[in-house]
Amino acid sequence: ILLSTGLFVSMFIGDSIIISGLKKEKKIAEKTTEEVAAEKTDIEKVMDVVQEVKEEVGVVEKKLANI
């Protein structure tokens, strides 16, 4: 189990590095403070949407449980 988990993580990290290289994304150390702040804001917005979806799924699950 540990071997397969390690393999999955290494593949995920490797793929994300390759994809970021293809997109010509900068490393965090190379980004300016404004770029980091803007990215943080974007991530917070996405997290808010994810939270809303999670709440909606909870409501739907409750409704389905009552049927």
mmCIF file of C-alpha atoms in Angstrom:
data_model
loop_
_atom_site.group_PDB
_atom_site.id
_atom_site.type_symbol
_atom_site.label_atom_id
_atom_site.label_comp_id
_atom_site.label_asym_id
_atom_site.label_seq_id
_atom_site.Cartn_x
_atom_site.Cartn_y
_atom_site.Cartn_z
ATOM 1 C CA ILE A 1 0.000 0.000 0.000
ATOM 2 C CA LEU A 2 2.809 2.411 0.874
ATOM 3 C CA LEU A 3 4.591 1.659 -2.368
ATOM 4 C CA SER A 4 1.512 2.400 -4.462
ATOM 5 C CA THR A 5 0.823 5.581 -2.469
ATOM 6 C CA GLY A 6 4.400 6.746 -2.947
ATOM 7 C CA LEU A 7 4.197 6.006 -6.649
ATOM 8 C CA PHE A 8 0.950 7.976 -6.970
ATOM 9 C CA VAL A 9 2.418 10.977 -5.128
ATOM 10 C CA SER A 10 5.608 10.959 -7.164
ATOM 11 C CA MET A 11 3.625 10.772 -10.413
ATOM 12 C CA PHE A 12 1.366 13.625 -9.309
ATOM 13 C CA ILE A 13 4.297 15.836 -8.307
ATOM 14 C CA GLY A 14 6.185 14.984 -11.478
ATOM 15 C CA ASP A 15 3.172 15.752 -13.654
ATOM 16 C CA SER A 16 2.540 19.062 -11.884
ATOM 17 C CA ILE A 17 6.170 20.079 -12.413
ATOM 18 C CA ILE A 18 5.976 19.183 -16.116
ATOM 19 C CA ILE A 19 2.663 21.011 -16.565
ATOM 20 C CA SER A 20 3.922 24.119 -14.780
ATOM 21 C CA GLY A 21 6.988 24.047 -17.031
ATOM 22 C CA LEU A 22 4.827 23.850 -20.135
ATOM 23 C CA LYS A 23 2.710 26.755 -18.897
ATOM 24 C CA LYS A 24 5.934 28.649 -18.166
ATOM 25 C CA GLU A 25 4.774 29.307 -14.618
ATOM 26 C CA LYS A 26 7.247 30.879 -12.268
ATOM 27 C CA LYS A 27 8.440 29.277 -9.066
ATOM 28 C CA ILE A 28 7.178 30.914 -5.895
ATOM 29 C CA ALA A 29 10.688 32.270 -5.229
ATOM 30 C CA GLU A 30 10.621 34.014 -8.634
ATOM 31 C CA LYS A 31 7.204 35.614 -8.187
ATOM 32 C CA THR A 32 6.681 39.131 -6.967
ATOM 33 C CA THR A 33 4.651 39.908 -3.876
ATOM 34 C CA GLU A 34 1.801 41.190 -6.031
ATOM 35 C CA GLU A 35 1.701 37.975 -8.051
ATOM 36 C CA VAL A 36 1.650 35.880 -4.889
ATOM 37 C CA ALA A 37 -1.116 38.045 -3.384
ATOM 38 C CA ALA A 38 -3.177 37.794 -6.582
ATOM 39 C CA GLU A 39 -2.734 34.024 -6.685
ATOM 40 C CA LYS A 40 -3.727 33.789 -3.018
ATOM 41 C CA THR A 41 -6.900 35.763 -3.758
ATOM 42 C CA ASP A 42 -7.722 33.464 -6.664
ATOM 43 C CA ILE A 43 -7.189 30.386 -4.509
ATOM 44 C CA GLU A 44 -9.419 31.823 -1.775
ATOM 45 C CA LYS A 45 -12.191 32.433 -4.322
ATOM 46 C CA VAL A 46 -11.923 28.861 -5.563
ATOM 47 C CA MET A 47 -12.013 27.572 -1.995
ATOM 48 C CA ASP A 48 -15.184 29.600 -1.346
ATOM 49 C CA VAL A 49 -16.857 28.045 -4.395
ATOM 50 C CA VAL A 50 -15.751 24.581 -3.297
ATOM 51 C CA GLN A 51 -17.233 25.207 0.154
ATOM 52 C CA GLU A 52 -20.548 26.315 -1.408
ATOM 53 C CA VAL A 53 -20.659 23.189 -3.560
ATOM 54 C CA LYS A 54 -19.862 21.056 -0.515
ATOM 55 C CA GLU A 55 -22.765 22.628 1.381
ATOM 56 C CA GLU A 56 -25.135 22.107 -1.558
ATOM 57 C CA VAL A 57 -24.108 18.449 -1.815
ATOM 58 C CA GLY A 58 -24.817 18.079 1.902
ATOM 59 C CA VAL A 59 -28.310 19.480 1.417
ATOM 60 C CA VAL A 60 -28.963 17.130 -1.494
ATOM 61 C CA GLU A 61 -27.694 14.155 0.522
ATOM 62 C CA LYS A 62 -30.046 15.044 3.385
ATOM 63 C CA LYS A 63 -32.984 15.312 0.986
ATOM 64 C CA LEU A 64 -32.133 11.953 -0.563
ATOM 65 C CA ALA A 65 -31.817 10.364 2.867
ATOM 66 C CA ASN A 66 -35.362 11.506 3.707
ATOM 67 C CA ILE A 67 -36.873 9.898 0.614
#
